Amino acid sequence: MSKKQRKNPLSLKLDRRNFLKGSALGLAASALPLENADASFIEAFFQKHFREMNKKEIQEVLNRLEKEYSEQYKKHVTVKATKAMPGVQFGYGLDLSRCIGCRRCVYACIGENNQSRDPQIPWIQVLSFRKGDKWTDLEEADKYYNPATVPEPEHWYMPVQCQQCRHPACTRACPTQATWKEPDGIVVVDYNWCIGCRYCMAACPYGARHFNWGEPHIPDDELNPVTHYLGNRPRYKGVVEKCTFCIQRTREGRYPACVEICPVGARKFGNLLDPSSEIRYCIENKRVFRLKEELNTQPKFYYFYAT
Ligand code: SF4
Ligand code: SF4
Protein backbone atom coordinates (compact mmCIF):
# COMPACT_ATOMS: atom_id res chain seq x y z
CA MET A 1 0.00 0.00 0.00
CA SER A 2 1.42 3.42 -0.94
CA LYS A 3 2.11 6.12 1.64
CA LYS A 4 -0.65 8.27 0.16
CA GLN A 5 -3.22 5.49 0.44
CA ARG A 6 -2.15 4.58 3.95
CA LYS A 7 -2.59 8.21 5.04
CA ASN A 8 -6.01 8.34 3.48
CA PRO A 9 -8.62 7.05 5.92
CA LEU A 10 -11.16 6.51 3.21
CA SER A 11 -8.88 4.37 1.11
CA LEU A 12 -10.23 1.83 3.57
CA LYS A 13 -13.82 2.88 2.94
CA LEU A 14 -15.01 -0.69 2.69
CA ASP A 15 -13.56 -1.37 6.09
CA ARG A 16 -15.85 1.26 7.61
CA ARG A 17 -18.77 -0.54 5.99
CA ASN A 18 -17.45 -3.88 7.21
CA PHE A 19 -16.80 -2.33 10.58
CA LEU A 20 -20.40 -1.21 10.88
CA LYS A 21 -21.52 -4.68 9.83
CA GLY A 22 -19.00 -6.25 12.17
CA SER A 23 -20.22 -4.18 15.12
CA ALA A 24 -23.61 -5.83 14.85
CA LEU A 25 -21.94 -9.22 14.90
CA GLY A 26 -19.58 -8.35 17.71
CA LEU A 27 -16.62 -8.50 15.30
CA ALA A 28 -15.82 -4.81 15.21
CA ALA A 29 -12.29 -5.02 16.48
CA SER A 30 -11.18 -7.47 13.82
CA ALA A 31 -12.47 -5.20 11.03
CA LEU A 32 -9.98 -2.45 11.84
CA PRO A 33 -6.66 -3.15 10.14
CA LEU A 34 -4.54 -2.09 13.08
CA GLU A 35 -1.27 -3.18 11.55
CA ASN A 36 -1.65 -0.35 9.01
CA ALA A 37 -3.21 2.19 11.32
CA ASP A 38 -1.47 5.32 12.52
CA ALA A 39 -2.95 7.81 15.00
CA SER A 40 -4.38 9.96 12.23
CA PHE A 41 -6.07 7.00 10.58
CA ILE A 42 -7.64 5.83 13.82
CA GLU A 43 -8.92 9.35 14.58
CA ALA A 44 -10.49 9.54 11.11
CA PHE A 45 -11.96 6.08 11.40
CA PHE A 46 -13.71 6.83 14.67
CA GLN A 47 -14.63 10.41 13.71
CA LYS A 48 -18.12 11.42 14.86
CA HIS A 49 -20.81 12.57 12.46
CA PHE A 50 -20.07 16.19 11.54
CA ARG A 51 -23.38 17.41 12.90
CA GLU A 52 -22.76 15.75 16.26
CA MET A 53 -19.33 17.25 16.83
CA ASN A 54 -18.86 20.19 19.16
CA LYS A 55 -16.72 23.20 18.23
CA LYS A 56 -13.56 21.73 19.73
CA GLU A 57 -14.02 18.40 17.98
CA ILE A 58 -14.63 20.12 14.64
CA GLN A 59 -11.46 22.16 15.08
CA GLU A 60 -9.46 19.02 15.83
CA VAL A 61 -10.74 17.40 12.65
CA LEU A 62 -9.97 20.50 10.58
CA ASN A 63 -6.44 20.63 12.03
CA ARG A 64 -5.85 16.97 11.23
CA LEU A 65 -7.12 17.35 7.66
CA GLU A 66 -5.07 20.51 7.05
CA LYS A 67 -1.95 18.65 8.14
CA GLU A 68 -2.75 15.61 5.97
CA TYR A 69 -3.63 17.59 2.85
CA SER A 70 -0.67 19.95 3.25
CA GLU A 71 1.69 16.98 3.44
CA GLN A 72 0.02 15.21 0.55
CA TYR A 73 -0.06 18.21 -1.82
CA LYS A 74 3.15 19.86 -0.59
CA LYS A 75 1.55 23.26 0.03
CA HIS A 76 -0.34 24.93 2.85
CA VAL A 77 -3.96 23.78 2.63
CA THR A 78 -6.70 25.30 4.78
CA VAL A 79 -9.95 23.53 5.66
CA LYS A 80 -12.71 25.66 7.11
CA ALA A 81 -16.19 24.85 8.31
CA THR A 82 -17.83 28.25 7.83
CA LYS A 83 -21.46 28.00 8.91
CA ALA A 84 -24.56 29.16 7.03
CA MET A 85 -25.34 32.86 7.43
CA PRO A 86 -28.68 33.60 9.10
CA GLY A 87 -31.39 34.90 6.76
CA VAL A 88 -29.87 33.35 3.64
CA GLN A 89 -31.35 30.82 1.22
CA PHE A 90 -29.20 30.52 -1.86
CA GLY A 91 -30.76 30.33 -5.29
CA TYR A 92 -29.41 30.10 -8.82
CA GLY A 93 -30.62 31.34 -12.19
CA LEU A 94 -29.55 30.33 -15.68
CA ASP A 95 -30.40 32.37 -18.75
CA LEU A 96 -30.68 29.82 -21.54
CA SER A 97 -30.90 32.53 -24.17
CA ARG A 98 -27.35 33.61 -23.32
CA CYS A 99 -25.48 30.33 -22.81
CA ILE A 100 -23.14 29.61 -25.72
CA GLY A 101 -22.06 26.15 -24.58
CA CYS A 102 -18.40 27.12 -24.09
CA ARG A 103 -18.00 24.96 -20.94
CA ARG A 104 -15.85 27.60 -19.20
CA CYS A 105 -18.10 27.07 -16.17
CA VAL A 106 -17.29 23.34 -16.21
CA TYR A 107 -13.54 23.94 -16.12
CA ALA A 108 -13.72 26.77 -13.58
CA CYS A 109 -15.69 24.41 -11.33
CA ILE A 110 -13.14 21.61 -11.75
CA GLY A 111 -10.32 23.93 -10.66
CA GLU A 112 -12.14 25.69 -7.83
CA ASN A 113 -13.65 22.55 -6.39
CA ASN A 114 -10.66 20.23 -6.65
CA GLN A 115 -12.34 17.72 -8.90
CA SER A 116 -10.27 14.78 -10.03
CA ARG A 117 -8.47 15.39 -13.32
CA ASP A 118 -8.03 11.71 -13.98
CA PRO A 119 -10.54 10.20 -13.93
CA GLN A 120 -12.61 13.33 -14.62
CA ILE A 121 -15.91 13.72 -12.80
CA PRO A 122 -17.17 17.24 -13.55
CA TRP A 123 -20.04 18.51 -11.39
CA ILE A 124 -21.48 20.62 -14.23
CA GLN A 125 -22.62 19.07 -17.47
CA VAL A 126 -23.60 21.22 -20.42
CA LEU A 127 -26.22 19.60 -22.65
CA SER A 128 -26.51 20.48 -26.33
CA PHE A 129 -29.83 20.48 -28.18
CA ARG A 130 -30.76 21.12 -31.78
CA LYS A 131 -33.37 23.83 -32.09
CA GLY A 132 -36.76 22.21 -32.49
CA ASP A 133 -35.70 18.86 -30.97
CA LYS A 134 -37.65 17.41 -28.09
CA TRP A 135 -35.55 18.41 -25.11
CA THR A 136 -37.34 17.25 -22.01
CA ASP A 137 -35.47 13.96 -21.92
CA LEU A 138 -32.24 15.11 -20.27
CA GLU A 139 -30.74 11.64 -20.21
CA GLU A 140 -30.88 11.51 -24.02
CA ALA A 141 -29.24 14.92 -24.53
CA ASP A 142 -25.77 15.28 -26.04
CA LYS A 143 -23.27 16.12 -23.29
CA TYR A 144 -20.18 15.13 -25.31
CA TYR A 145 -20.59 17.65 -28.15
CA ASN A 146 -17.25 18.75 -29.52
CA PRO A 147 -17.55 21.17 -32.46
CA ALA A 148 -14.71 23.39 -33.67
CA THR A 149 -16.51 26.49 -32.39
CA VAL A 150 -19.51 27.31 -30.22
CA PRO A 151 -22.26 28.17 -30.38
CA GLU A 152 -23.11 25.86 -33.25
CA PRO A 153 -25.74 27.12 -35.66
CA GLU A 154 -29.24 25.96 -34.77
CA HIS A 155 -28.19 24.71 -31.33
CA TRP A 156 -28.82 25.78 -27.78
CA TYR A 157 -27.28 24.68 -24.50
CA MET A 158 -28.45 23.79 -21.01
CA PRO A 159 -25.92 23.47 -18.16
CA VAL A 160 -27.08 21.08 -15.42
CA GLN A 161 -25.65 20.64 -11.94
CA CYS A 162 -27.02 19.98 -8.44
CA GLN A 163 -30.31 21.82 -8.18
CA GLN A 164 -30.03 22.17 -4.36
CA CYS A 165 -33.59 20.90 -3.99
CA ARG A 166 -35.84 22.11 -1.18
CA HIS A 167 -37.08 18.53 -0.90
CA PRO A 168 -33.98 16.58 -1.92
CA ALA A 169 -34.58 12.94 -2.81
CA CYS A 170 -30.88 12.18 -2.30
CA THR A 171 -30.68 12.94 1.42
CA ARG A 172 -33.64 10.74 2.26
CA ALA A 173 -31.98 7.78 0.53
CA CYS A 174 -28.73 7.92 2.52
CA PRO A 175 -28.50 5.12 5.13
CA THR A 176 -25.76 6.83 7.16
CA GLN A 177 -27.10 10.42 7.01
CA ALA A 178 -23.84 11.39 5.37
CA THR A 179 -25.69 13.93 3.23
CA TRP A 180 -28.14 16.59 4.34
CA LYS A 181 -29.55 20.04 3.61
CA GLU A 182 -27.92 22.94 5.45
CA PRO A 183 -29.87 25.97 6.82
CA ASP A 184 -28.91 28.05 3.75
CA GLY A 185 -30.33 25.34 1.49
CA ILE A 186 -27.02 23.88 0.30
CA VAL A 187 -27.10 20.09 0.20
CA VAL A 188 -23.76 18.77 1.45
CA VAL A 189 -21.90 15.47 1.86
CA ASP A 190 -19.62 14.49 4.73
CA TYR A 191 -17.04 12.50 2.78
CA ASN A 192 -15.88 10.86 6.00
CA TRP A 193 -19.32 9.39 6.58
CA CYS A 194 -20.23 8.45 3.01
CA ILE A 195 -19.97 4.67 2.67
CA GLY A 196 -20.21 4.75 -1.12
CA CYS A 197 -23.47 2.79 -1.40
CA ARG A 198 -24.65 5.21 -4.14
CA TYR A 199 -28.31 5.13 -3.01
CA CYS A 200 -28.29 8.94 -3.24
CA MET A 201 -27.15 8.77 -6.85
CA ALA A 202 -30.00 6.44 -7.69
CA ALA A 203 -32.47 8.73 -5.91
CA CYS A 204 -31.35 12.01 -7.55
CA PRO A 205 -33.50 12.70 -10.61
CA TYR A 206 -30.96 15.12 -12.10
CA GLY A 207 -27.84 12.94 -12.33
CA ALA A 208 -26.12 15.51 -10.15
CA ARG A 209 -24.09 13.17 -7.95
CA HIS A 210 -20.84 11.55 -8.97
CA PHE A 211 -18.96 8.59 -7.56
CA ASN A 212 -15.20 8.31 -7.17
CA TRP A 213 -14.61 4.90 -8.70
CA GLY A 214 -10.87 5.39 -8.61
CA GLU A 215 -8.42 7.31 -6.47
CA PRO A 216 -9.00 10.96 -7.46
CA HIS A 217 -5.98 12.64 -8.99
CA ILE A 218 -5.18 16.37 -8.77
CA PRO A 219 -1.65 17.56 -9.64
CA ASP A 220 -0.05 19.17 -6.56
CA ASP A 221 0.38 22.54 -8.28
CA GLU A 222 -3.27 22.61 -9.39
CA LEU A 223 -4.86 21.97 -6.00
CA ASN A 224 -6.98 24.89 -4.74
CA PRO A 225 -5.66 25.13 -1.17
CA VAL A 226 -8.63 27.12 0.17
CA THR A 227 -11.17 24.48 1.08
CA HIS A 228 -14.31 23.79 3.10
CA TYR A 229 -14.93 20.58 5.02
CA LEU A 230 -18.36 20.16 3.38
CA GLY A 231 -17.26 21.23 -0.07
CA ASN A 232 -14.07 21.32 -2.08
CA ARG A 233 -11.59 19.58 0.19
CA PRO A 234 -9.92 16.67 -1.61
CA ARG A 235 -12.17 13.62 -1.76
CA TYR A 236 -11.44 9.93 -1.52
CA LYS A 237 -11.94 6.87 -3.62
CA GLY A 238 -15.35 5.34 -2.92
CA VAL A 239 -17.30 8.48 -1.96
CA VAL A 240 -20.00 10.51 -3.69
CA GLU A 241 -19.62 14.23 -4.46
CA LYS A 242 -21.54 17.04 -6.14
CA CYS A 243 -21.92 20.82 -6.57
CA THR A 244 -22.28 22.78 -3.31
CA PHE A 245 -22.86 26.24 -4.86
CA CYS A 246 -19.13 26.77 -4.03
CA ILE A 247 -19.85 26.71 -0.29
CA GLN A 248 -16.26 27.80 0.42
CA ARG A 249 -16.92 31.03 -1.48
CA THR A 250 -20.60 31.79 -1.15
CA ARG A 251 -20.68 31.59 2.64
CA GLU A 252 -18.12 34.38 2.58
CA GLY A 253 -20.15 36.60 0.28
CA ARG A 254 -18.47 35.64 -3.00
CA TYR A 255 -20.02 34.30 -6.20
CA PRO A 256 -19.62 30.66 -7.23
CA ALA A 257 -16.71 30.19 -9.66
CA CYS A 258 -19.08 29.29 -12.53
CA VAL A 259 -20.95 32.59 -12.14
CA GLU A 260 -17.70 34.58 -12.13
CA ILE A 261 -16.25 32.89 -15.21
CA CYS A 262 -19.28 32.86 -17.53
CA PRO A 263 -18.31 35.20 -20.40
CA VAL A 264 -21.89 36.02 -21.37
CA GLY A 265 -23.45 36.57 -17.94
CA ALA A 266 -25.78 33.58 -18.29
CA ARG A 267 -25.42 32.64 -14.64
CA LYS A 268 -27.13 34.47 -11.77
CA PHE A 269 -26.80 33.79 -8.06
CA GLY A 270 -28.00 35.27 -4.81
CA ASN A 271 -30.10 35.18 -1.68
CA LEU A 272 -33.69 34.19 -2.35
CA LEU A 273 -34.74 35.89 0.90
CA ASP A 274 -33.36 39.26 -0.20
CA PRO A 275 -36.00 41.13 -2.25
CA SER A 276 -33.29 43.27 -3.86
CA SER A 277 -31.13 40.35 -5.05
CA GLU A 278 -30.60 39.63 -8.74
CA ILE A 279 -31.97 36.12 -8.36
CA ARG A 280 -35.23 37.48 -6.91
CA TYR A 281 -35.43 39.95 -9.81
CA CYS A 282 -35.07 37.08 -12.30
CA ILE A 283 -37.70 34.93 -10.60
CA GLU A 284 -40.16 37.80 -10.34
CA ASN A 285 -39.63 39.27 -13.82
CA LYS A 286 -38.73 36.39 -16.15
CA ARG A 287 -40.65 33.34 -17.22
CA VAL A 288 -38.70 30.88 -15.10
CA PHE A 289 -39.04 27.11 -14.94
CA ARG A 290 -37.44 24.36 -12.94
CA LEU A 291 -36.45 20.89 -14.08
CA LYS A 292 -38.82 17.99 -13.39
CA GLU A 293 -41.15 20.12 -11.28
CA GLU A 294 -43.67 17.30 -11.25
CA LEU A 295 -41.41 15.39 -8.84
CA ASN A 296 -41.88 18.03 -6.14
CA THR A 297 -38.16 18.16 -5.40
CA GLN A 298 -38.51 21.95 -5.63
CA PRO A 299 -35.11 22.88 -7.07
CA LYS A 300 -33.62 26.24 -6.12
CA PHE A 301 -32.14 26.37 -9.61
CA TYR A 302 -34.24 28.41 -12.06
CA TYR A 303 -33.94 28.40 -15.85
CA PHE A 304 -35.30 31.19 -18.02
CA TYR A 305 -35.10 32.84 -21.44
CA ALA A 306 -34.36 36.54 -21.09
CA THR A 307 -34.93 37.32 -24.76
S1 SF4 B 1 -19.66 29.58 -19.16
FE1 SF4 B 1 -21.66 30.54 -19.50
S2 SF4 B 1 -21.90 30.49 -21.72
FE2 SF4 B 1 -20.25 29.05 -21.25
S3 SF4 B 1 -21.31 27.04 -21.07
FE3 SF4 B 1 -21.18 27.90 -19.02
S4 SF4 B 1 -23.14 28.99 -18.75
FE4 SF4 B 1 -22.90 28.64 -20.94
S1 SF4 C 1 -30.28 17.77 -7.58
FE1 SF4 C 1 -30.01 15.67 -6.87
S2 SF4 C 1 -28.18 15.77 -5.57
FE2 SF4 C 1 -28.88 17.88 -5.81
S3 SF4 C 1 -30.23 18.22 -4.01
FE3 SF4 C 1 -31.55 17.58 -5.73
S4 SF4 C 1 -31.78 15.35 -5.44
FE4 SF4 C 1 -29.98 16.00 -4.21
Coordinates of C-alpha atoms in Angstrom, one line a residue, residues 69 186 190 208:
Y69 CA -3.6 17.6 2.8
I186 CA -27.0 23.9 0.3
D190 CA -19.6 14.5 4.7
A208 CA -26.1 15.5 -10.2

